PDB file of C-alpha atoms in Angstrom:
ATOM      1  CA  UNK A1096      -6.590  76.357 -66.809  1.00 56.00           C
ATOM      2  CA  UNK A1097      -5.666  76.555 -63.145  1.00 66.00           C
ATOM      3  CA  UNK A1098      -2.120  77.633 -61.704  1.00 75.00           C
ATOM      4  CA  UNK A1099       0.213  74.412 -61.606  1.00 86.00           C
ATOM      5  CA  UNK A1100       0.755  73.429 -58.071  1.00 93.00           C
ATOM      6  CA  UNK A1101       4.140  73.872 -56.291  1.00 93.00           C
ATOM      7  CA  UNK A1102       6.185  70.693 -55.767  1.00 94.00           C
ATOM      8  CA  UNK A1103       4.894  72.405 -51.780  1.00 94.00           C
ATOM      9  CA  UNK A1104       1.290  72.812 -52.725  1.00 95.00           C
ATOM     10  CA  UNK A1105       1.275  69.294 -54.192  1.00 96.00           C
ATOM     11  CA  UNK A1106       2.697  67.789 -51.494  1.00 96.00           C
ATOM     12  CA  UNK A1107       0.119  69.504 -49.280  1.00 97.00           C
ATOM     13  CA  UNK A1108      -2.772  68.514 -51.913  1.00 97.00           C
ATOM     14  CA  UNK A1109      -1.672  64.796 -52.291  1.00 97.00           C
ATOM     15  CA  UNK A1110      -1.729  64.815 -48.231  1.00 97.00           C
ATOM     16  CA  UNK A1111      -5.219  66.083 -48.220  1.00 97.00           C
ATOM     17  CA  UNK A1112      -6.251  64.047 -50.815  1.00 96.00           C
ATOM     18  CA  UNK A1113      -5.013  60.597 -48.790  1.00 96.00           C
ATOM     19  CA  UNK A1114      -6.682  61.875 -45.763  1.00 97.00           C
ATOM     20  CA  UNK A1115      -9.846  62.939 -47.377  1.00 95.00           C
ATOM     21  CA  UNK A1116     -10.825  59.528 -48.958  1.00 93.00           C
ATOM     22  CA  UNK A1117     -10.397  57.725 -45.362  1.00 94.00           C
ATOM     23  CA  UNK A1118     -13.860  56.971 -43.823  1.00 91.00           C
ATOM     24  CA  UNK A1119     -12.860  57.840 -40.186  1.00 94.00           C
ATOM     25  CA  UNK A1120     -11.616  61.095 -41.539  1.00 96.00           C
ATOM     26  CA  UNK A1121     -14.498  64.022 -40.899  1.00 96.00           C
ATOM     27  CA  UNK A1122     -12.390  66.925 -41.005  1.00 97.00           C
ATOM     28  CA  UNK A1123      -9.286  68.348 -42.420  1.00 98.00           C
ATOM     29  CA  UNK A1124      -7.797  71.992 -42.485  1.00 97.00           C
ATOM     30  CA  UNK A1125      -5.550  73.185 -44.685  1.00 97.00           C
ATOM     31  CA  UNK A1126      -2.711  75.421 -42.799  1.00 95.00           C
ATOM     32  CA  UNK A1127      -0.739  77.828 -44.342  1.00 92.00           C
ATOM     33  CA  UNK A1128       0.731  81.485 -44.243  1.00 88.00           C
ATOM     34  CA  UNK A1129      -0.414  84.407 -45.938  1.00 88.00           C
ATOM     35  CA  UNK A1130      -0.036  83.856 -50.129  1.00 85.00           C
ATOM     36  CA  UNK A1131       1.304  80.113 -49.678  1.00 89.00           C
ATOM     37  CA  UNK A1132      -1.636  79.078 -51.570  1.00 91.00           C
ATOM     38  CA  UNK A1133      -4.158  77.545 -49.414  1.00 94.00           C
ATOM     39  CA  UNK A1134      -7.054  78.761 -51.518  1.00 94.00           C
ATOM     40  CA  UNK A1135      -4.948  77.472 -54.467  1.00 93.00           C
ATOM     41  CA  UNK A1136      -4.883  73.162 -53.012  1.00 95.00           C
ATOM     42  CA  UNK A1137      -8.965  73.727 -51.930  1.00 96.00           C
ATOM     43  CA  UNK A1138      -9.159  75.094 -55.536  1.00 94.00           C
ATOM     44  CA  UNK A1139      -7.616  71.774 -56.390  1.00 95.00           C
ATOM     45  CA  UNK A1140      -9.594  69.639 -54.064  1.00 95.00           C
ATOM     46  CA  UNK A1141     -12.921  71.001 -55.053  1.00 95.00           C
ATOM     47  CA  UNK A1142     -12.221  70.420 -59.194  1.00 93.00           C
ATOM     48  CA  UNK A1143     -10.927  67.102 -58.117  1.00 92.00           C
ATOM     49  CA  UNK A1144     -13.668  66.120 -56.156  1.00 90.00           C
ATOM     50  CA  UNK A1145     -16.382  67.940 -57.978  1.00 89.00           C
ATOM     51  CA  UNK A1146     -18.172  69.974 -55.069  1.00 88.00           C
ATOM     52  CA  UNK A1147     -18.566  73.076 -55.594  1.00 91.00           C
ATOM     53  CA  UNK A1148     -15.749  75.580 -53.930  1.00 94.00           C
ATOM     54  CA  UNK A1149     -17.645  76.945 -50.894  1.00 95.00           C
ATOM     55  CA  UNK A1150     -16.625  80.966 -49.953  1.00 92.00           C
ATOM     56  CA  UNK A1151     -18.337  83.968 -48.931  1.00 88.00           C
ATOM     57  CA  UNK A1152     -18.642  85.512 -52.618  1.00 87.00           C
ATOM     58  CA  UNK A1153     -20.481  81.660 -53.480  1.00 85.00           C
ATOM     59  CA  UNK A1154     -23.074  82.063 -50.776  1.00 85.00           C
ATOM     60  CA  UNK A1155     -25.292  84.444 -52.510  1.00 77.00           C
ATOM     61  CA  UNK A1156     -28.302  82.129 -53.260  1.00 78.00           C
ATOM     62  CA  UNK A1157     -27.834  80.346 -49.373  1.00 83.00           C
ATOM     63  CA  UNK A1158     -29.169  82.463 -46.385  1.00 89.00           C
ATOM     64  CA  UNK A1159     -26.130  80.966 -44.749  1.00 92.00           C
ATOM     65  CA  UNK A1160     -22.860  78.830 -45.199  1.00 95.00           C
ATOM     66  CA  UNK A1161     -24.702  76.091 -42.901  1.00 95.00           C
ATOM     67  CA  UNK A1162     -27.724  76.151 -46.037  1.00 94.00           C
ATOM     68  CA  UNK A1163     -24.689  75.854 -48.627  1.00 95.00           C
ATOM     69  CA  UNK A1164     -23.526  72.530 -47.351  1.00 96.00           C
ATOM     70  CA  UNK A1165     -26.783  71.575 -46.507  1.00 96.00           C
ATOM     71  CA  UNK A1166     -27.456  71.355 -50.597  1.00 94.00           C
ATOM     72  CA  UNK A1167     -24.104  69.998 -51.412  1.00 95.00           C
ATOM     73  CA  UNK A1168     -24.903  67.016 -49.120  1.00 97.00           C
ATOM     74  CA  UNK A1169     -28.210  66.951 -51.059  1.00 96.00           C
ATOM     75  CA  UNK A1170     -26.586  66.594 -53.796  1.00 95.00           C
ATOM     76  CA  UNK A1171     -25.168  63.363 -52.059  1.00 96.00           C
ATOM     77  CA  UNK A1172     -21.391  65.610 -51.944  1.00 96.00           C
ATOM     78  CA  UNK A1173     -18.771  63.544 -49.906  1.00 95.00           C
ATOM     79  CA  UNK A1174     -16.206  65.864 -49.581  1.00 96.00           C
ATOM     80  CA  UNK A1175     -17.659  69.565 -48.791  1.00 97.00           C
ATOM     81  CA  UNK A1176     -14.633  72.223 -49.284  1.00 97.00           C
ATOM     82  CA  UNK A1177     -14.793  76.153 -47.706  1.00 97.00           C
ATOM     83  CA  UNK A1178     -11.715  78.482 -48.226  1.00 96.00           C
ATOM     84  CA  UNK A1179     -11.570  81.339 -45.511  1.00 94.00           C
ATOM     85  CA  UNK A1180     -14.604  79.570 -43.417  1.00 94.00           C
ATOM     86  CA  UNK A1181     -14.418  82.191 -40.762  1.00 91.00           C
ATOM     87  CA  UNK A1182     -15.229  84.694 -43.306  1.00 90.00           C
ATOM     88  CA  UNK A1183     -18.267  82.524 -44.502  1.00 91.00           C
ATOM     89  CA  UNK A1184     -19.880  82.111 -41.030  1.00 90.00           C
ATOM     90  CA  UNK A1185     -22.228  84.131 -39.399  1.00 76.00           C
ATOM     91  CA  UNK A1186     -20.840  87.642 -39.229  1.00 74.00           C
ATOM     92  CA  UNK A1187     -21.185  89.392 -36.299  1.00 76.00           C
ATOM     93  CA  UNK A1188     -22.118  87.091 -33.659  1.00 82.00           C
ATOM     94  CA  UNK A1189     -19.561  84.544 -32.015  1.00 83.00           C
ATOM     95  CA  UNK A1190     -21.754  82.248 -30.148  1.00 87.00           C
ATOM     96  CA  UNK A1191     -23.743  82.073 -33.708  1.00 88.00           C
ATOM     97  CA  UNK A1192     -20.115  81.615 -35.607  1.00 89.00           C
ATOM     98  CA  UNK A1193     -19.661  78.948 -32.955  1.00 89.00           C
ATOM     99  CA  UNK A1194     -23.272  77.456 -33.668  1.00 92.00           C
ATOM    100  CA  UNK A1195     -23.219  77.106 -37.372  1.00 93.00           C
ATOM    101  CA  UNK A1196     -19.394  75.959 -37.094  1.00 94.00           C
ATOM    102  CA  UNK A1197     -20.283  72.610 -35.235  1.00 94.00           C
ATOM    103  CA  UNK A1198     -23.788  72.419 -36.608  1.00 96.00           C
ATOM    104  CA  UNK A1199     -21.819  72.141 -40.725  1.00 96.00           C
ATOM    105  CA  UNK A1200     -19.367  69.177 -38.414  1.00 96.00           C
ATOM    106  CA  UNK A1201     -22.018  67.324 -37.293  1.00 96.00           C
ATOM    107  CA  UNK A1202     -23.806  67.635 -40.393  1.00 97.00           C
ATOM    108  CA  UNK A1203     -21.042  66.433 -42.754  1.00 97.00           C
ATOM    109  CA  UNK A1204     -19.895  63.798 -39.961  1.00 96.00           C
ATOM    110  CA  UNK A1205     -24.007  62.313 -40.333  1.00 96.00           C
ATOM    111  CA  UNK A1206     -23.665  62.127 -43.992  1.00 96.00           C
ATOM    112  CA  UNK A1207     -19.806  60.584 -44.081  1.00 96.00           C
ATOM    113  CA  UNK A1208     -18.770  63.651 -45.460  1.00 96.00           C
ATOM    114  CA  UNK A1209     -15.306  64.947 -45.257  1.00 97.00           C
ATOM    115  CA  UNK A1210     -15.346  68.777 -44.306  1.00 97.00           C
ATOM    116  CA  UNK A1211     -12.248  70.396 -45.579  1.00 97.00           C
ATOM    117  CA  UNK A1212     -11.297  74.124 -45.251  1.00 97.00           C
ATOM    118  CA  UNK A1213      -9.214  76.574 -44.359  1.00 96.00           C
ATOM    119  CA  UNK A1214      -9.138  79.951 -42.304  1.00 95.00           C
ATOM    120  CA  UNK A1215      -8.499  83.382 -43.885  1.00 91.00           C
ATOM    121  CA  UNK A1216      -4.666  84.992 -43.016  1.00 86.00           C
ATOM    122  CA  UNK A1217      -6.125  87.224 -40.008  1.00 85.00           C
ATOM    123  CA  UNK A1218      -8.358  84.895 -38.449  1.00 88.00           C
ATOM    124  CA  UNK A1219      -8.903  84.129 -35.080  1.00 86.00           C
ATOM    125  CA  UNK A1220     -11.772  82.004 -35.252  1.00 88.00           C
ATOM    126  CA  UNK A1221     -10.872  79.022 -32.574  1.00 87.00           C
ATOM    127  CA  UNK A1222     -11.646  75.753 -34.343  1.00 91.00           C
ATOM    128  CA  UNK A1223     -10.563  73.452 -32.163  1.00 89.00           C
ATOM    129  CA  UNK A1224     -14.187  72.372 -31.755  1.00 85.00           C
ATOM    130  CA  UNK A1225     -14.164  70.692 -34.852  1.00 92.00           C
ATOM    131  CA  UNK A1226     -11.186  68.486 -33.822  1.00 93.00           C
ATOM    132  CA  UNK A1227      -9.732  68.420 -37.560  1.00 95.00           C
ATOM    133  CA  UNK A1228      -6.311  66.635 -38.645  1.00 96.00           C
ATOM    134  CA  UNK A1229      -3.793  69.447 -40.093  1.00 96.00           C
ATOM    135  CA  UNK A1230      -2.663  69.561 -43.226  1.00 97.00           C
ATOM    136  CA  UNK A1231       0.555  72.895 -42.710  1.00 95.00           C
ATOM    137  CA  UNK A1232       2.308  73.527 -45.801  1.00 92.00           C
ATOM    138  CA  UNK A1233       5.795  73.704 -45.684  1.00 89.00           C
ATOM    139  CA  UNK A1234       7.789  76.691 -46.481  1.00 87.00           C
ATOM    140  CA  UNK A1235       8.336  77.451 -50.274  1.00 88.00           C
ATOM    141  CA  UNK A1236      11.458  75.760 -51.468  1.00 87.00           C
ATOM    142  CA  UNK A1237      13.738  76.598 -54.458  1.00 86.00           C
ATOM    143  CA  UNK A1238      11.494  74.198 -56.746  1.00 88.00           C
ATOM    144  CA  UNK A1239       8.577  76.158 -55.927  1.00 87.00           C
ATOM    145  CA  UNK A1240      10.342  79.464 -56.944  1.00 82.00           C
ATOM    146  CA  UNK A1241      11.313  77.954 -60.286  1.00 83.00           C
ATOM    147  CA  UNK A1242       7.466  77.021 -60.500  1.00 84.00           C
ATOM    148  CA  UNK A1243       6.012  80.213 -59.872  1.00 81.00           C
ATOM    149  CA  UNK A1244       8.768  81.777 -61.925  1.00 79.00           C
ATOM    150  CA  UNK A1245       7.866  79.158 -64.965  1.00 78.00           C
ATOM    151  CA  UNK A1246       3.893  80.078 -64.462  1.00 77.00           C
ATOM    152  CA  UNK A1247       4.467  83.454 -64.763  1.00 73.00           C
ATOM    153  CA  UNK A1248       6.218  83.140 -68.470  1.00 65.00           C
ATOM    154  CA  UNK A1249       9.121  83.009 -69.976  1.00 52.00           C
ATOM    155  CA  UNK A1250      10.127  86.815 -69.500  1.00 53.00           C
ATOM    156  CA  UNK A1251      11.264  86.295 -66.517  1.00 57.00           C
ATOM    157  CA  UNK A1252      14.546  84.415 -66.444  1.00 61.00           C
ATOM    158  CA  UNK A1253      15.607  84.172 -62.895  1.00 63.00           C
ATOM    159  CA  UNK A1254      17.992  81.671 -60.618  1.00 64.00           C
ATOM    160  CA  UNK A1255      14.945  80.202 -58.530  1.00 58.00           C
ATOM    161  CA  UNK A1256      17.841  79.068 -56.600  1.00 61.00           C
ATOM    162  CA  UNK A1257      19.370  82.314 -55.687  1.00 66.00           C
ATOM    163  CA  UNK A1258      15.766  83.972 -55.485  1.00 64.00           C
ATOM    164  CA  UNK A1259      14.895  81.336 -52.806  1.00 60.00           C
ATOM    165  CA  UNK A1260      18.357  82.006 -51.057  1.00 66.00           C
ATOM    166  CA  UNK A1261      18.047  85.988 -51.452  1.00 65.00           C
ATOM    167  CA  UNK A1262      14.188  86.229 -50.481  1.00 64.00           C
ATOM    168  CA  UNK A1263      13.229  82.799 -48.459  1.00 65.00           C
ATOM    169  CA  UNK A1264      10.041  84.153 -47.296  1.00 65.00           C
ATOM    170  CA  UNK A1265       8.425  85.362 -50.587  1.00 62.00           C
ATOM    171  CA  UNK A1266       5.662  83.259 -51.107  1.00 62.00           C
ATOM    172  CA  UNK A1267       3.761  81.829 -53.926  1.00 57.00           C
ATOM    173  CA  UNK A1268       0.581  84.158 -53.987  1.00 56.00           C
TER     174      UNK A1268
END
């Protein structure tokens, strides 16, 4: 089963979600620091939406991420989801990173599909090409201390509330 959501994450998923299903929406990123669970929400969105979860380990049968959504589109996909895209693109090349990146926007945008992704923690890919609405997750809360503290079992009996207030930056991951 996957990892319950943060009262954070969900409010980030539910916001994706609402923006995904809009017609004149083509392209959302998910924002987020390092371990705040942005892989965790396009987790979500994929088994909601029922596309496959698009990464670099899921590209081994496509000679490229721009061939993976290519099929999923096929496959008559309307919401196409990529965790850590810069990681999925072309390698080693920047004007072909740059290439493939609006070639997968104006693909999805032709077939009213909804692109959503997010970057990987160190990445400096510029996507501002793609024009997406942003989707930033806020920073964890108390709630979502007591949540990660509740997935994690029992064993662990913690004040969320003074865990938040001792550590306010520990994240989720």
């Amino acid at each position: 089963a996957p990892t319950p959501l943060t009262p954070t994450q969900q409010a980030a998923f539910s916001r994706v979600c609402d923006l995904a299903v809009r017609s004149y929406v083509q392209r959302v990123r998910v924002r987020a620091g390092p371990g705040q669970g942005a892989s965790t929400i396009l987790s979500t969105v994929a088994s909601k939406a029922k596309p496959p979860l698009l990464h670099k380990a899921t590209l081994a049968h496509a000679p490229s991420l721009y061939d993976a959504v290519k099929l999923q589109l096929d496959a008559k996909h309307e919401v196409i989801v990529v965790d850590d895209l810069d990681t999925a693109l072309h390698p080693s090349d920047d004007v072909l990173r740059t290439a493939e990146l609006k070639a997968i926007a104006d693909t999805c945008a032709r077939a009213n599909a909804c692109l959503i992704f997010a970057l990987s923690a160190n990445s400096t890919l510029d996507v501002d090409v793609l024009e997406a609405l942003n989707v930033d997750l806020a920073r964890p809360s108390a709630a979502d201390y007591r949540t990660v503290l509740d997935n994690v079992g029992a064993k662990y009996h913690a004040d969320a509330a003074q865990v938040h207030a001792s550590v306010p930056d520990l994240t989720p991951a």
